[in-house]
PDB file of C-alpha atoms in Angstrom:
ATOM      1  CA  UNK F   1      41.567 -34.698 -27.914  1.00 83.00           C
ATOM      2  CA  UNK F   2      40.126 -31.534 -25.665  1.00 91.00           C
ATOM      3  CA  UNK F   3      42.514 -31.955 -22.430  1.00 93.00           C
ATOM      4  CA  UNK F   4      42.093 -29.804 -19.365  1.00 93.00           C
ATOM      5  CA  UNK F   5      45.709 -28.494 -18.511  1.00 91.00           C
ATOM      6  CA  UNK F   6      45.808 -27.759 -14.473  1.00 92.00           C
ATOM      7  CA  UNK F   7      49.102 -25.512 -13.269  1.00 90.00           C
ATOM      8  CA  UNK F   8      50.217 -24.685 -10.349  1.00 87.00           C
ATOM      9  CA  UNK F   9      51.200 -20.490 -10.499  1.00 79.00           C
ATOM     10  CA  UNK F  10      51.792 -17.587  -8.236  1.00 66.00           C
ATOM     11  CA  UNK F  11      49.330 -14.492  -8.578  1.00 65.00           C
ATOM     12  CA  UNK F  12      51.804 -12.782 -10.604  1.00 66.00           C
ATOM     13  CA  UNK F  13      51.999 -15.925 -13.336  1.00 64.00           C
ATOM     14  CA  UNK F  14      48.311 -15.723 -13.589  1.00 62.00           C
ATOM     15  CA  UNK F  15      48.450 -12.053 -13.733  1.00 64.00           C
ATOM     16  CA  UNK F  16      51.691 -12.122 -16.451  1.00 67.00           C
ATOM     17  CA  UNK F  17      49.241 -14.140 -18.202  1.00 65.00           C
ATOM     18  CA  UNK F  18      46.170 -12.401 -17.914  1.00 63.00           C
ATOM     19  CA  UNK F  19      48.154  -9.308 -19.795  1.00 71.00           C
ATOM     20  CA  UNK F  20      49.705 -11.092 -22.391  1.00 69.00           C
ATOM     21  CA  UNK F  21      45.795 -12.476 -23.145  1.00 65.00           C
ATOM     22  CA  UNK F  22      45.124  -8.960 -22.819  1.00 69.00           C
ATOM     23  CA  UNK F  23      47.804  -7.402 -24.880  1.00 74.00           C
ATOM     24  CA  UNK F  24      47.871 -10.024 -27.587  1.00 65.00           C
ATOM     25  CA  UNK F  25      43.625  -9.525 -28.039  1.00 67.00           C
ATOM     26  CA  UNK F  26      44.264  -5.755 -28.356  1.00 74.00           C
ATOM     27  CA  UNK F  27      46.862  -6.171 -31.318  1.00 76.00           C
ATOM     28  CA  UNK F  28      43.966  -8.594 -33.117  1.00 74.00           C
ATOM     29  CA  UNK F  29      46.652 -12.029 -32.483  1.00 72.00           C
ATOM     30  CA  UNK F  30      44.717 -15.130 -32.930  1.00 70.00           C
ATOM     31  CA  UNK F  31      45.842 -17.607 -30.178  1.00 65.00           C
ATOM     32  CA  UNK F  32      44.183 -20.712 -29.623  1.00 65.00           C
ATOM     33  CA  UNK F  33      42.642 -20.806 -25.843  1.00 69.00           C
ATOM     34  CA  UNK F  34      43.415 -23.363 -23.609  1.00 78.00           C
ATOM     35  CA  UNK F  35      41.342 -24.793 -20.953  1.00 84.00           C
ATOM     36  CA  UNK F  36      43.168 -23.901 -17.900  1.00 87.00           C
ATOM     37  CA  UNK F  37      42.579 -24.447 -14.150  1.00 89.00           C
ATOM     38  CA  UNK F  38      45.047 -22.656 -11.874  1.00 87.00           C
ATOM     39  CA  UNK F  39      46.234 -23.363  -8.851  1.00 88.00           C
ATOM     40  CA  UNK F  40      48.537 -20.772  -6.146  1.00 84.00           C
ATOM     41  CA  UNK F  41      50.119 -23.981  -4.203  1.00 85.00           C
ATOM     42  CA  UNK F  42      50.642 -27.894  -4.850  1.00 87.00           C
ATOM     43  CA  UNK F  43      48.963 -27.779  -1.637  1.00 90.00           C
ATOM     44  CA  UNK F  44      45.978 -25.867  -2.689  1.00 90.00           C
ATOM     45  CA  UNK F  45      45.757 -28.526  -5.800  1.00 92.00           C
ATOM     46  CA  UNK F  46      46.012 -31.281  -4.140  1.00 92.00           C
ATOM     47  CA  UNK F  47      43.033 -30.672  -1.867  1.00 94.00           C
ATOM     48  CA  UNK F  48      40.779 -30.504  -4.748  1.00 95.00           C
ATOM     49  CA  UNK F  49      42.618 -32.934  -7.089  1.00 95.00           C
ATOM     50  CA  UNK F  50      43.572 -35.729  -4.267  1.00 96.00           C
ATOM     51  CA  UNK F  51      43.958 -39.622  -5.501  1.00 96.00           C
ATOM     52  CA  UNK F  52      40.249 -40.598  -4.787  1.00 96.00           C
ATOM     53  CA  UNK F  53      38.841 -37.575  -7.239  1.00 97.00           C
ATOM     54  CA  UNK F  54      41.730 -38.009  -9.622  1.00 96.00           C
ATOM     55  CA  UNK F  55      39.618 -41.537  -9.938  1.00 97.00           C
ATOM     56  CA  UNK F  56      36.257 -39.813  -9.918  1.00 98.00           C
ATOM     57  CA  UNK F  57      37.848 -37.363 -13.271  1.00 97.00           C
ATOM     58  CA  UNK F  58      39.092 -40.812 -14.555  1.00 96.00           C
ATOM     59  CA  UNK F  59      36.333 -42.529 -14.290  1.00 96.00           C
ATOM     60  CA  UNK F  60      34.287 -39.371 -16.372  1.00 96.00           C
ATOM     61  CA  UNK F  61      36.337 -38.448 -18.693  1.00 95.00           C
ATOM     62  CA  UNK F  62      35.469 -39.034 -22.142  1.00 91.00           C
ATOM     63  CA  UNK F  63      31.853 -40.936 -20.921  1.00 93.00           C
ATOM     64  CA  UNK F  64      29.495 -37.933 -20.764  1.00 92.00           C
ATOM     65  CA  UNK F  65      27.063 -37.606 -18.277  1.00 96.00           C
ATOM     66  CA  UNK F  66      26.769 -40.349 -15.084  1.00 97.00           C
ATOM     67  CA  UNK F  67      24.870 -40.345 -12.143  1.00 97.00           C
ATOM     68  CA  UNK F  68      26.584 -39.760  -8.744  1.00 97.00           C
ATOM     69  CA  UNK F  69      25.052 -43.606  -7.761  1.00 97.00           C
ATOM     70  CA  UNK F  70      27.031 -44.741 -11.382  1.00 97.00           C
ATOM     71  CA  UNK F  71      30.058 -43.152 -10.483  1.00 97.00           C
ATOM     72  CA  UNK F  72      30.137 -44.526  -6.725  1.00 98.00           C
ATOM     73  CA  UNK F  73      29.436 -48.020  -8.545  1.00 98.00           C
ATOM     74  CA  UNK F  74      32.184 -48.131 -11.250  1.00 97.00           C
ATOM     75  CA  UNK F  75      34.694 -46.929  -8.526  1.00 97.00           C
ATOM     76  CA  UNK F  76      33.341 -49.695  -5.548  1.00 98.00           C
ATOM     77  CA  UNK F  77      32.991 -46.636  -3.204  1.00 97.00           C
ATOM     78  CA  UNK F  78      30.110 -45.451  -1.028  1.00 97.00           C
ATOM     79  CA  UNK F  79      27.240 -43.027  -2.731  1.00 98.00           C
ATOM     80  CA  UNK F  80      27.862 -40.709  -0.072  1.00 98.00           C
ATOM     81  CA  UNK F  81      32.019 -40.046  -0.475  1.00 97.00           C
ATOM     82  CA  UNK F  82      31.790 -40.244  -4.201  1.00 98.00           C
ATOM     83  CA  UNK F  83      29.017 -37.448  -3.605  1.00 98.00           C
ATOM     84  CA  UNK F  84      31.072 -35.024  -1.214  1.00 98.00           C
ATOM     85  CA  UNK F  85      34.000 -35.660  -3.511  1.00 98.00           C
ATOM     86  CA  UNK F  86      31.930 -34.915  -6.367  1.00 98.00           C
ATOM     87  CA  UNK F  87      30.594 -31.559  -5.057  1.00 97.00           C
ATOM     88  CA  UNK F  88      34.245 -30.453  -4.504  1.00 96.00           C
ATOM     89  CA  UNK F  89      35.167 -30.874  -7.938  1.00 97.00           C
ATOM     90  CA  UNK F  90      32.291 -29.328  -8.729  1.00 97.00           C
ATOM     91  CA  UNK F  91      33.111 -25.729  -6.913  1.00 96.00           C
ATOM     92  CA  UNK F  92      36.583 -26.276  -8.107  1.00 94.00           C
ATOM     93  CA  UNK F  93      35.581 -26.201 -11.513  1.00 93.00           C
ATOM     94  CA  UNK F  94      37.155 -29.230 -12.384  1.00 95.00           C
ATOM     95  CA  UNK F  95      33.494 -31.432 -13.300  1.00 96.00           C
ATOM     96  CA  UNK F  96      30.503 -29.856 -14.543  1.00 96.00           C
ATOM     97  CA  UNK F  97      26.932 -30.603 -12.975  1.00 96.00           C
ATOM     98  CA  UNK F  98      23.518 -31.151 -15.372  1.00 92.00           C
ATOM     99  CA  UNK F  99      20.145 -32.604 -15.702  1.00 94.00           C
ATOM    100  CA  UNK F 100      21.310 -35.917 -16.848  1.00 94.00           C
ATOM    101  CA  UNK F 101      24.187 -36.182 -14.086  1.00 96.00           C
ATOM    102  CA  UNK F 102      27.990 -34.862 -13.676  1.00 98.00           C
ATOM    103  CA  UNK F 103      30.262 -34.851 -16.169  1.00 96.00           C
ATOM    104  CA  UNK F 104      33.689 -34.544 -17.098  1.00 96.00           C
ATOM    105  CA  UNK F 105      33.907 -32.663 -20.416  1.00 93.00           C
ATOM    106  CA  UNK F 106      37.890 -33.308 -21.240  1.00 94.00           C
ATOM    107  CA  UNK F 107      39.462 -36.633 -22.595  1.00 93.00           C
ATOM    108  CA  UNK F 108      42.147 -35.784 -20.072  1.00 94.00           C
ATOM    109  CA  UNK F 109      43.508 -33.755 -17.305  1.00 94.00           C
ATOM    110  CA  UNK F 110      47.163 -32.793 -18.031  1.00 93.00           C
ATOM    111  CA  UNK F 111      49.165 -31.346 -14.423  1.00 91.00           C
ATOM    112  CA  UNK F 112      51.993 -28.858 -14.775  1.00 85.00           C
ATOM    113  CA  UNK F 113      53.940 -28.256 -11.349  1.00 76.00           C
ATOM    114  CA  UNK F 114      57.036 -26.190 -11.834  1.00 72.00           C
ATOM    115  CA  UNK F 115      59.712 -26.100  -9.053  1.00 70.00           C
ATOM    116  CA  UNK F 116      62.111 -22.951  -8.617  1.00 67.00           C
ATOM    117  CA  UNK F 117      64.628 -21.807  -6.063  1.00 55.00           C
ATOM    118  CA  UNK F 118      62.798 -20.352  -2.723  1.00 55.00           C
ATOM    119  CA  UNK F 119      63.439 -16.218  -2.895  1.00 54.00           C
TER     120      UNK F 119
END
C-alpha cells in the first residue's frame, strides 16, 4: 500500500533530516524513501489539507485519474470549488495534474502532528 505520510516539523526537523539523508547516502546505507510532505505549522497544514480537500484526496485515492467535473460529482459539490480546491492541492504537492485528469497517486494519506512544550 504506497501511503503519503504528511508531518508537521520545524526548519530544523526538516533540516536534521535532510543531513541524516545526507550522511547516511555518503556511507552507501540503503534506506527505503518515504513519500513525505512537510509542513512548518498545523496551521500552515491545515490550509492546504482542510476537511473539504481531505474529501477531494479521499475521493482520489487509489482511483487513478478523474476529471475535475467527476470529482465535483462524486462529492455533490460545485465544478467551480472542487476546481479552486483542486488547484491548491495541486501547488501543495499533495495531487498530481495530467492529460487524462488529477490524480491522487497514494492509497492513503497518513498525518503526523507532534506536540512539545513551548521554549
Amino acid at each position: 500500500m504506497k501511503t503519503l505520510n504528511v508531518r508537521v516539523t520545524s526548519r530544523a526537523g526538516v533540516k536534521a533530516g535532510v543531513l541524516k539523508a545526507m550522511k547516511n547516502a555518503q556511507s552507501g546505507k540503503k534506506v527505503g524513501a518515504k513519500p513525505l510532505l512537510t509542513f512548518s505549522s498545523y496551521e500552515d497544514m491545515h490550509r492546504v489539507l482542510a476537511p473539504a480537500r481531505l474529501q477531494i484526496v479521499a475521493a482520489l485515492a487509489g482511483k487513478g485519474a478523474l476529471s475535475i467535473r467527476e470529482v465535483a460529482r462524486r462529492l455533490g459539490r460545485d465544478v467551480k470549488g472542487v476546481h479552486t480546491d483542486i488547484t491548491r492541492l495541486i501547488n501543495a504537492g499533495v495531487i498530481d495534474r495530467t492529460e487524462e485528469g488529477v490524480s491522487f497517486p497514494y492509497d492513503q494519506l497518513h498525518m503526523e502532528v507532534d506536540i512539545g512544550a513551548a521554549a
